[in-house]
Coordinates of C-alpha atoms in Angstrom, one line a residue:
Chain A
M152 CA -69.2 40.4 -8.6
E153 CA -68.0 43.9 -9.6
Y154 CA -64.5 44.8 -10.6
T155 CA -61.9 47.3 -11.5
L156 CA -59.4 47.1 -14.2
F157 CA -56.4 49.6 -14.1
P158 CA -53.0 49.6 -16.0
L159 CA -50.2 48.2 -13.6
C160 CA -47.7 49.1 -16.2
E161 CA -46.9 49.1 -19.9
Y162 CA -47.5 45.2 -20.1
A163 CA -49.9 44.2 -17.2
V164 CA -53.5 44.9 -16.1
T165 CA -54.4 44.5 -12.7
V166 CA -58.3 43.2 -12.4
R167 CA -59.5 44.3 -8.5
F168 CA -62.6 42.7 -7.2
A169 CA -62.4 44.2 -3.6
S170 CA -60.0 46.0 -1.4
Y171 CA -60.1 43.7 1.6
I172 CA -59.3 40.3 2.5
D173 CA -62.3 37.9 2.0
E174 CA -62.7 34.0 1.7
A175 CA -65.5 34.6 -0.9
V176 CA -63.7 37.3 -3.2
N177 CA -60.6 35.0 -2.9
D178 CA -62.6 32.2 -4.5
I179 CA -63.7 34.6 -7.4
V180 CA -60.1 35.2 -8.0
H181 CA -59.0 31.9 -8.4
E182 CA -62.1 30.7 -10.3
T183 CA -61.5 33.8 -12.8
A184 CA -57.9 33.2 -13.0
A185 CA -58.8 29.5 -13.8
R186 CA -61.4 30.7 -16.5
L187 CA -58.6 33.1 -18.1
Q188 CA -56.1 30.5 -18.1
G189 CA -58.6 28.1 -20.1
E190 CA -59.5 31.2 -22.9
R191 CA -55.8 31.9 -23.4
K192 CA -55.4 34.8 -25.7
E193 CA -52.3 34.9 -27.8
G194 CA -49.5 37.5 -26.4
I195 CA -51.2 36.5 -23.0
K196 CA -48.1 35.5 -20.6
E197 CA -48.8 35.2 -17.2
I198 CA -51.9 35.3 -15.0
V199 CA -51.2 35.8 -11.4
P200 CA -53.7 35.6 -8.4
A201 CA -53.4 37.4 -5.4
F202 CA -55.6 38.1 -2.4
S203 CA -58.5 40.1 -4.0
S204 CA -56.9 41.0 -7.2
L205 CA -55.4 39.2 -10.3
T206 CA -52.9 40.6 -12.6
V207 CA -52.6 39.6 -16.4
Y208 CA -49.0 40.0 -18.0
Y209 CA -49.1 40.5 -21.5
D210 CA -47.0 41.3 -24.8
P211 CA -48.2 44.4 -26.0
V212 CA -47.0 43.9 -29.7
V213 CA -48.9 40.5 -29.9
A214 CA -51.8 40.9 -27.3
G215 CA -52.7 44.5 -28.5
N216 CA -52.6 47.6 -26.5
Y217 CA -54.2 48.1 -23.1
A218 CA -57.9 48.7 -24.3
D219 CA -57.6 45.4 -26.2
V220 CA -56.6 43.4 -23.2
C221 CA -59.3 45.0 -21.5
A222 CA -62.2 44.1 -23.9
W223 CA -60.8 40.4 -24.1
L224 CA -61.1 40.6 -19.7
R225 CA -64.8 41.9 -19.9
E226 CA -65.5 39.6 -22.3
N227 CA -64.2 36.5 -20.2
I228 CA -64.9 37.6 -16.5
G229 CA -68.4 37.2 -17.2
S230 CA -70.9 38.3 -14.7
T231 CA -71.7 35.3 -12.4
G232 CA -71.9 36.4 -8.9
Q233 CA -71.1 33.4 -7.2
A234 CA -67.7 31.3 -7.6
T235 CA -68.3 27.6 -8.1
R236 CA -65.0 25.9 -6.9
H237 CA -64.1 22.6 -8.7
S238 CA -61.2 21.1 -7.5
T239 CA -59.5 22.1 -4.3
R240 CA -56.4 20.4 -3.4
T241 CA -55.5 19.7 0.1
I242 CA -51.9 19.5 0.7
V243 CA -50.7 18.0 3.9
I244 CA -47.7 19.3 5.1
P245 CA -45.9 17.3 8.0
V246 CA -44.4 18.9 11.1
C247 CA -42.3 18.3 13.7
Y248 CA -43.2 20.8 16.5
G249 CA -41.1 22.2 19.2
G250 CA -37.7 21.2 20.3
E251 CA -34.6 22.1 18.0
F252 CA -37.1 22.6 15.1
G253 CA -39.3 25.2 16.9
P254 CA -37.4 27.1 19.3
D255 CA -40.2 29.5 19.9
L256 CA -43.1 26.9 20.8
A257 CA -42.2 27.5 24.7
D258 CA -42.8 31.3 24.3
V259 CA -45.7 31.0 22.1
A260 CA -47.5 28.6 24.7
R261 CA -46.6 31.0 27.7
F262 CA -47.6 33.9 25.8
H263 CA -50.9 32.4 25.5
G264 CA -51.0 30.6 28.8
M265 CA -51.2 27.1 27.1
T266 CA -49.3 23.9 27.2
E267 CA -46.8 23.3 24.2
D268 CA -49.3 20.5 23.0
E269 CA -52.3 22.7 23.4
V270 CA -50.7 25.2 20.8
V271 CA -49.7 22.0 18.6
A272 CA -53.3 20.3 18.9
L273 CA -54.5 23.9 17.7
H274 CA -52.3 24.4 14.9
S275 CA -52.4 21.2 13.3
S276 CA -56.2 20.9 13.5
G277 CA -56.8 24.2 11.6
R278 CA -57.5 23.9 7.9
Y279 CA -55.6 26.8 6.0
R280 CA -56.4 28.3 2.6
V281 CA -53.4 29.7 0.3
Y282 CA -54.6 33.2 -0.5
M283 CA -51.9 33.7 -3.0
I284 CA -48.0 33.1 -3.4
G285 CA -45.6 36.2 -3.1
F286 CA -43.0 37.9 -1.0
S287 CA -40.8 35.3 -1.9
P288 CA -40.4 32.0 -4.2
G289 CA -43.1 29.5 -2.6
F290 CA -44.0 31.5 0.1
A291 CA -47.9 31.0 0.5
Y292 CA -49.9 33.6 2.4
L293 CA -52.4 31.2 4.6
G294 CA -55.6 32.4 6.1
G295 CA -57.4 30.7 8.8
L296 CA -55.1 30.8 12.0
S297 CA -56.9 30.5 15.2
P298 CA -57.1 33.9 17.1
R299 CA -56.2 32.0 19.9
L300 CA -53.0 31.4 18.4
A301 CA -52.2 35.0 17.3
T302 CA -48.6 36.0 18.5
P303 CA -46.6 39.2 17.8
R304 CA -43.5 38.7 15.7
R305 CA -40.1 38.3 17.9
S306 CA -38.7 41.9 19.2
V307 CA -35.3 41.3 17.5
P308 CA -35.7 38.9 13.8
R309 CA -33.0 36.0 13.6
T310 CA -30.5 36.4 11.0
T311 CA -31.4 33.4 9.4
V312 CA -34.2 30.9 9.5
P313 CA -34.2 27.6 8.2
A314 CA -36.0 26.3 5.3
G315 CA -39.1 24.8 6.3
S316 CA -39.6 26.8 9.4
V317 CA -43.4 27.3 10.6
G318 CA -43.8 30.3 12.2
I319 CA -46.8 32.8 13.4
A320 CA -46.7 36.3 13.0
G321 CA -49.4 38.3 14.4
G322 CA -52.6 36.7 12.8
Q323 CA -50.7 34.8 10.2
T324 CA -49.2 31.2 9.9
G325 CA -46.7 30.2 7.4
V326 CA -43.7 28.1 6.4
Y327 CA -40.4 29.6 5.2
P328 CA -39.9 28.0 1.8
L329 CA -36.2 29.3 1.8
A330 CA -33.3 29.8 4.8
T331 CA -33.7 33.7 5.1
P332 CA -33.5 36.4 7.8
G333 CA -36.8 36.3 9.8
G334 CA -38.8 37.5 12.8
W335 CA -41.6 34.9 13.1
Q336 CA -42.2 32.8 16.2
L337 CA -41.0 29.5 15.0
I338 CA -43.1 26.4 16.3
G339 CA -41.8 23.6 14.3
R340 CA -40.3 22.7 10.7
T341 CA -41.3 20.6 7.7
P342 CA -39.1 18.1 5.9
L343 CA -41.2 19.2 2.7
R344 CA -39.5 21.3 0.2
L345 CA -41.8 24.1 -0.4
F346 CA -39.8 25.7 -3.3
D347 CA -37.4 23.7 -5.5
P348 CA -36.4 25.0 -8.6
H349 CA -35.9 21.8 -10.4
R350 CA -39.2 20.4 -9.7
E351 CA -41.6 20.8 -12.9
K352 CA -43.8 22.8 -10.5
P353 CA -41.3 24.6 -8.3
S354 CA -43.7 25.7 -5.8
L355 CA -45.5 22.8 -3.7
L356 CA -48.2 25.3 -2.9
S357 CA -50.4 27.0 -5.3
A358 CA -53.0 29.8 -4.8
G359 CA -56.0 28.3 -4.1
D360 CA -54.9 25.2 -2.3
I361 CA -56.2 24.1 1.2
V362 CA -53.3 23.4 3.9
E363 CA -53.1 21.0 6.6
F364 CA -50.6 20.6 9.1
R365 CA -49.8 17.1 10.7
R366 CA -47.7 16.6 13.6
I367 CA -44.5 14.0 13.2
T368 CA -41.7 13.3 15.4
A369 CA -38.3 14.2 15.2
E370 CA -37.5 10.3 14.0
E371 CA -40.0 10.7 11.3
F372 CA -38.6 13.9 10.4
A373 CA -35.1 12.5 9.8
R374 CA -36.8 9.3 8.1
W375 CA -38.5 11.4 5.8
R376 CA -35.2 13.5 4.9
E377 CA -33.6 10.4 4.1
E378 CA -36.3 8.8 2.0
H379 CA -37.2 12.0 -0.1
D380 CA -33.8 13.7 -0.1
D381 CA -31.9 13.0 -3.3
G382 CA -28.8 13.7 -2.0
R383 CA -28.8 17.6 -2.7
H384 CA -27.9 18.4 1.0
Chain B
M127 CA -13.1 31.7 -19.4
D128 CA -11.5 31.8 -15.5
V129 CA -12.6 34.5 -13.2
I130 CA -9.3 36.3 -11.8
D131 CA -11.5 38.6 -10.0
G132 CA -14.6 38.9 -9.6
G133 CA -15.4 42.7 -9.5
F134 CA -17.7 44.6 -6.8
F135 CA -20.7 42.6 -7.6
T136 CA -20.9 40.8 -11.0
T137 CA -23.5 38.2 -11.7
V138 CA -24.9 36.3 -14.7
Q139 CA -28.1 37.7 -16.2
D140 CA -30.2 37.7 -19.4
G141 CA -33.6 38.6 -20.2
G142 CA -35.5 37.2 -17.4
R143 CA -37.3 34.3 -15.6
I144 CA -40.9 34.6 -17.1
G145 CA -43.5 32.5 -16.3
Y146 CA -43.3 32.0 -12.4
R147 CA -44.7 35.0 -10.9
N148 CA -47.2 32.4 -9.7
A149 CA -44.9 30.9 -7.8
G150 CA -43.5 33.9 -6.1
V151 CA -40.5 33.9 -8.6
P152 CA -39.0 37.6 -9.1
V153 CA -38.4 38.0 -13.0
G154 CA -34.9 39.1 -12.5
G155 CA -32.7 39.3 -15.6
V156 CA -30.6 42.5 -16.4
M157 CA -31.6 46.0 -15.0
D158 CA -30.4 47.9 -18.3
A159 CA -32.0 46.2 -21.0
W160 CA -30.8 48.7 -23.7
A161 CA -27.1 48.3 -23.0
Y162 CA -27.8 44.6 -22.8
R163 CA -29.3 43.9 -26.1
L164 CA -26.9 46.0 -27.6
A165 CA -24.2 44.1 -26.1
N166 CA -25.4 40.9 -27.6
A167 CA -25.9 42.3 -30.8
L168 CA -22.5 43.7 -31.4
V169 CA -21.1 39.8 -30.7
G170 CA -23.2 38.5 -33.0
N171 CA -25.7 36.9 -30.5
E172 CA -29.5 36.4 -31.4
G173 CA -30.6 38.6 -28.4
D174 CA -31.6 36.5 -25.0
E175 CA -28.3 35.2 -24.2
A176 CA -26.8 35.7 -20.9
V177 CA -24.1 37.9 -20.2
L178 CA -22.5 39.5 -17.0
E179 CA -23.6 42.3 -15.3
A180 CA -20.9 44.3 -13.6
T181 CA -21.9 46.8 -10.6
M182 CA -19.6 49.7 -9.7
S183 CA -16.5 48.0 -10.5
G184 CA -16.2 45.1 -13.3
P185 CA -14.3 41.8 -13.1
T186 CA -11.2 40.5 -14.6
L187 CA -11.3 37.4 -17.0
R188 CA -8.9 35.0 -18.6
F189 CA -10.2 33.5 -21.9
H190 CA -9.3 30.0 -23.2
V191 CA -10.8 30.6 -26.5
E192 CA -11.0 32.5 -29.6
T193 CA -14.4 34.5 -29.4
V194 CA -16.0 37.9 -29.8
I195 CA -16.9 40.2 -26.7
A196 CA -18.4 43.6 -26.5
V197 CA -18.7 45.9 -23.3
C198 CA -21.8 48.3 -22.8
G199 CA -23.2 50.5 -20.2
G200 CA -21.6 52.8 -18.0
D201 CA -18.3 54.2 -18.4
F202 CA -16.2 51.3 -17.2
P203 CA -12.4 51.8 -18.4
C204 CA -11.4 48.3 -19.7
T205 CA -8.0 47.0 -21.0
L206 CA -7.4 44.0 -23.0
N207 CA -4.0 42.7 -21.9
G208 CA -3.3 45.9 -20.2
E209 CA -4.0 47.7 -23.4
P210 CA -7.1 50.3 -23.4
M211 CA -10.1 48.6 -25.1
A212 CA -13.1 50.5 -26.3
M213 CA -16.7 49.9 -25.1
W214 CA -19.9 49.7 -27.5
K215 CA -18.1 47.6 -29.9
P216 CA -17.1 44.0 -31.0
V217 CA -13.4 43.0 -30.1
I218 CA -11.9 39.6 -31.0
I219 CA -10.5 37.6 -28.2
R220 CA -7.8 35.2 -28.3
P221 CA -6.9 32.3 -26.0
G222 CA -5.2 33.5 -23.0
D223 CA -6.4 37.1 -23.1
V224 CA -7.1 39.0 -19.9
L225 CA -10.0 41.3 -20.1
K226 CA -10.0 43.9 -17.1
V227 CA -13.1 45.9 -16.5
G228 CA -12.3 48.9 -14.3
V229 CA -14.0 50.9 -11.8
C230 CA -17.0 53.1 -13.3
Q231 CA -16.8 56.7 -14.1
A232 CA -20.5 57.4 -15.2
G233 CA -23.2 55.4 -15.0
W234 CA -23.3 52.2 -12.5
R235 CA -23.6 49.1 -14.5
A236 CA -21.9 47.3 -17.4
Y237 CA -22.8 44.2 -19.5
I238 CA -19.9 41.9 -20.9
A239 CA -21.2 39.9 -23.7
V240 CA -19.5 36.9 -25.4
S241 CA -20.3 35.5 -28.8
G242 CA -22.4 32.4 -27.8
G243 CA -23.6 33.7 -24.4
I244 CA -22.5 32.7 -20.9
G245 CA -23.3 29.0 -20.9
V246 CA -24.2 28.2 -17.1
P247 CA -27.8 26.0 -16.9
S248 CA -30.9 27.3 -17.5
V249 CA -32.9 27.2 -14.3
M250 CA -36.4 27.6 -14.6
G251 CA -36.2 29.1 -18.4
S252 CA -33.5 31.5 -17.5
R253 CA -29.5 31.9 -16.5
S254 CA -30.4 34.9 -14.3
T255 CA -28.8 35.1 -10.8
Y256 CA -31.3 35.6 -8.2
V257 CA -28.9 36.2 -5.1
P258 CA -31.7 35.9 -2.4
A259 CA -32.9 32.5 -3.1
Q260 CA -29.6 31.3 -4.9
L261 CA -31.1 30.9 -8.4
G262 CA -29.6 30.7 -11.5
G263 CA -26.5 31.9 -12.6
L264 CA -23.3 30.4 -11.2
S265 CA -24.4 28.8 -8.0
G266 CA -26.9 31.6 -7.5
R267 CA -24.2 34.0 -6.4
P268 CA -21.9 36.7 -7.7
L269 CA -18.8 36.1 -9.2
Q270 CA -15.5 35.1 -7.2
P271 CA -11.8 34.5 -7.9
G272 CA -11.1 31.3 -9.3
D273 CA -14.6 30.5 -10.9
V274 CA -14.8 29.2 -14.3
L275 CA -17.4 30.1 -16.7
P276 CA -18.6 28.3 -19.7
I277 CA -19.3 29.8 -22.9
G278 CA -22.0 28.7 -25.2
T279 CA -21.8 27.6 -28.7
A280 CA -21.8 30.6 -31.4
R281 CA -22.9 30.9 -34.4
E282 CA -20.4 30.1 -37.1
H283 CA -18.4 33.2 -38.3
N284 CA -14.8 33.5 -39.6
I285 CA -13.1 36.2 -38.0
R286 CA -9.5 37.2 -39.0
K287 CA -9.5 40.8 -39.1
P288 CA -10.3 43.3 -36.1
F289 CA -13.5 45.0 -36.2
R290 CA -13.1 48.6 -37.6
W291 CA -16.4 49.9 -36.6
G292 CA -18.3 50.1 -33.0
L293 CA -21.4 52.3 -31.8
S294 CA -21.6 55.9 -32.0
S295 CA -21.5 57.7 -28.6
D296 CA -25.4 58.4 -29.0
A297 CA -26.0 54.5 -27.9
G298 CA -25.0 55.6 -24.1
R299 CA -26.2 59.1 -24.2
Y300 CA -28.7 58.0 -21.5
I301 CA -26.2 57.3 -19.1
D302 CA -24.6 60.7 -18.3
G303 CA -25.5 63.5 -15.9
K304 CA -25.8 63.0 -12.0
T305 CA -29.6 64.2 -12.1
K306 CA -31.9 61.8 -13.8
T307 CA -35.1 62.5 -15.2
V308 CA -37.2 59.7 -15.1
R309 CA -40.6 59.5 -16.4
A310 CA -43.3 57.9 -14.6
V311 CA -47.3 57.4 -14.5
P312 CA -49.0 57.9 -11.4
G313 CA -49.8 54.7 -9.7
P314 CA -52.7 52.7 -8.5
E315 CA -52.7 54.4 -5.1
Y316 CA -51.4 57.8 -6.1
S317 CA -54.9 59.5 -5.7
E318 CA -54.6 58.8 -1.9
F319 CA -51.5 60.6 -1.0
T320 CA -52.1 63.9 0.2
P321 CA -52.1 67.0 -2.6
E322 CA -48.9 68.2 -0.9
S323 CA -47.5 64.5 -1.6
R324 CA -48.6 64.3 -4.9
R325 CA -47.0 67.6 -6.2
Q326 CA -43.6 66.9 -4.1
F327 CA -43.2 63.5 -5.6
F328 CA -42.9 65.2 -9.0
A329 CA -41.5 68.5 -8.2
A330 CA -38.7 67.3 -5.7
R331 CA -35.5 65.7 -6.6
Y332 CA -35.1 62.3 -4.6
H333 CA -31.3 61.1 -3.8
V334 CA -30.7 57.6 -4.7
T335 CA -29.2 55.9 -1.2
P336 CA -26.6 53.5 -0.7
Q337 CA -29.3 51.3 0.3
S338 CA -30.2 50.5 -3.4
D339 CA -29.5 47.3 -5.1
R340 CA -30.9 44.8 -7.9
I341 CA -34.0 44.6 -5.6
G342 CA -35.0 48.1 -5.1
Y343 CA -33.5 51.6 -5.2
R344 CA -34.3 53.4 -1.6
L345 CA -34.7 56.9 -2.3
S346 CA -34.3 60.0 0.2
G347 CA -36.3 63.3 0.0
P348 CA -39.4 64.8 1.1
A349 CA -41.8 62.2 2.9
L350 CA -44.9 61.1 1.1
V351 CA -48.0 60.5 3.4
L352 CA -51.3 59.2 2.5
G353 CA -54.5 61.4 3.1
R354 CA -55.7 58.8 5.2
E355 CA -54.2 55.7 6.6
R356 CA -55.6 52.3 5.6
E357 CA -54.8 48.7 5.7
M358 CA -53.4 47.7 2.2
V359 CA -54.1 44.0 0.8
S360 CA -50.8 42.9 -1.2
E361 CA -51.2 43.2 -5.1
A362 CA -48.6 42.8 -8.0
V363 CA -45.6 45.0 -8.1
V364 CA -43.3 45.0 -11.1
F365 CA -39.8 46.5 -12.0
G366 CA -40.2 50.2 -11.9
T367 CA -43.1 50.4 -9.2
V368 CA -42.3 53.1 -6.8
Q369 CA -43.8 51.9 -3.4
V370 CA -44.0 54.2 -0.3
P371 CA -43.5 52.3 2.9
T372 CA -44.7 54.1 6.4
S373 CA -41.1 56.0 6.6
G374 CA -42.7 57.9 3.5
Q375 CA -39.3 57.6 1.8
P376 CA -40.0 56.0 -1.7
I377 CA -38.6 52.6 -3.0
V378 CA -38.3 51.8 -6.6
L379 CA -38.3 48.2 -7.1
M380 CA -35.7 47.1 -9.6
A381 CA -35.5 44.0 -11.4
D382 CA -35.2 41.5 -9.0
S383 CA -38.5 43.1 -7.3
Q384 CA -40.7 40.7 -5.4
T385 CA -43.9 40.0 -7.4
T386 CA -46.1 41.2 -4.9
G387 CA -46.3 44.2 -2.4
G388 CA -48.0 45.8 0.2
Y389 CA -47.2 49.6 0.4
P390 CA -49.0 52.3 -1.4
R391 CA -47.6 52.6 -5.1
I392 CA -47.3 56.1 -5.8
A393 CA -45.9 56.0 -9.6
Q394 CA -44.6 53.4 -11.9
V395 CA -41.7 54.3 -13.8
A396 CA -42.1 54.4 -17.7
A397 CA -40.3 51.1 -18.8
A398 CA -38.6 53.3 -21.5
D399 CA -36.8 54.9 -18.5
L400 CA -35.6 51.8 -16.7
P401 CA -32.1 51.7 -17.9
V402 CA -31.8 55.3 -17.3
L403 CA -32.6 54.6 -13.5
A404 CA -30.5 51.2 -13.7
Q405 CA -27.4 53.4 -14.4
A406 CA -28.0 55.8 -11.6
R407 CA -25.6 55.5 -8.5
P408 CA -25.8 56.2 -4.7
G409 CA -26.0 59.8 -4.7
D410 CA -27.3 60.6 -7.8
R411 CA -30.6 62.5 -7.9
I412 CA -33.8 61.6 -9.7
Q413 CA -36.4 63.8 -11.0
F414 CA -39.6 62.2 -11.5
Q415 CA -41.8 63.6 -14.5
P416 CA -45.6 62.7 -15.1
I417 CA -46.6 61.3 -18.0
A418 CA -50.1 59.3 -18.9
P419 CA -50.0 55.6 -19.3
E420 CA -50.6 55.9 -23.1
E421 CA -47.6 58.0 -23.1
A422 CA -45.6 55.5 -21.6
V423 CA -46.7 52.8 -23.8
Q424 CA -46.0 54.8 -26.9
L425 CA -42.6 55.8 -25.6
Y426 CA -41.9 51.9 -24.9
I427 CA -42.8 51.2 -28.5
E428 CA -40.7 54.0 -30.0
Q429 CA -37.7 52.7 -27.9
Q430 CA -37.9 49.4 -29.1
R431 CA -38.3 50.4 -32.5
R432 CA -35.0 52.6 -32.2
L433 CA -33.2 49.6 -30.6
G434 CA -34.4 47.4 -33.4
R435 CA -33.0 50.0 -36.0
W436 CA -29.3 49.8 -34.0
I437 CA -29.6 45.8 -34.0
A438 CA -30.5 46.0 -37.9
A439 CA -27.3 48.1 -38.6
I440 CA -25.3 46.0 -36.2
R441 CA -26.5 42.9 -38.1
R442 CA -25.5 44.5 -41.6
Q443 CA -22.2 45.2 -40.3
W444 CA -21.8 41.7 -39.3
G445 CA -23.1 40.4 -42.7
E446 CA -20.4 42.5 -44.6
K447 CA -17.9 41.3 -42.3
D448 CA -19.0 37.6 -43.0
E449 CA -18.7 38.5 -46.9
N450 CA -15.6 40.2 -46.6
D451 CA -13.7 37.6 -44.7

């Protein structure tokens, strides 16, 4: 697949494969990122995938100048047209839908003329691709929400949304890793920590993962918290 | 040391949290790396130790140990036990001493370095405070009265006589002036702006608005418009990226910038001029000056060399000090 290279700043170059969001393009992004990780040239500090591009951060003193880094990229990106995805992780995220954990579930159901159970069944039967991590620590941009669940944001954003909240905004669904203000329609909450700075891998999700949501009860949510919370909250 | 008063917004910062962009974690770290590196060198630190970054008005601190401190950055009148204390120079601290960093007269940020560094725990490889995620620093938040800050272990030095040297006023010259000239490289979406907007961006002066912080500086001035609206796909952004949201008013992303952004990027501020921007305060005017990408790299390399010479000179002073004492 063709790509363009351009300098983002004195110490970063972006490799752009397309200017639109597409699963096949995103596959190539992740495959290329993995290949470059494996090649690891001295002075290359970070390789960060996005929707349809990836950005390579380097130390100009060690890795050489922009032209040197571009030459290394051209050598290693290769010319294969098809991405071969080796090991895609599937992460199952337990979600307690509705009630106090999903205060907007009733509104979302009403908006679509469905029952709450129908919304939950549709949301928890999807397979969602992690296109990229960005926006805030541990936040995954997920693709794959059923168009039948696309719902506008709340007209007045909440001043605080609890960590773990699962929401819908337009055609997107996602999980808030941290307690932040937000305008998403909240349909449930997961007891999992999407971001924990004290874990070896702070972000639960990585770009390229597949996410599935599994419905749990409020009792299961509470039990999960008891079993997995090491007294930090 | 004890925090008697936290000042307006004082946080623990270091060189930043490198290697976690994949997890969506901002690099963070100091806004003005020039003042930070010099402050660390002045107290005999290796270079990447954590310091306090004060904004607008500084903290009041009481020390419990003998150590060396230095305050660099904007013009913040400082007192030590009520007596005026010079900036940009190492100062010996005795147990019980009280440092008061006042209200900034010029510039906007000051760096308070302590020999051995601020010893808060490192989180994901950095001691920097990232307030939105309550990460790093002291409980992930700015200093408050009653806080106690640990000081790291300094290398052995034997200091009896006061330091009789400091940096010349050249070290802080970049801070002066209400109109800051900031060099910038046209960004990835520069050519998508109308010719008039492209001209305006580099011709007009943009005001720094009060809605400016460690995440970004919101500027106000002539609105910048795209020739043709299009759906942007989020891509990488860094410290110094100038984004233009639909309002047309540019935002310069600063040290706590998100890792990705979905607005068109009209320019990228030269890394060498980020300290200039970091010292701009609300009401100051920014004049962007276009340069080529190669020029930005060259400026950065030259600045690093200049910084290296200053640090080498400081180390020589320390070496002589050790020999004389």
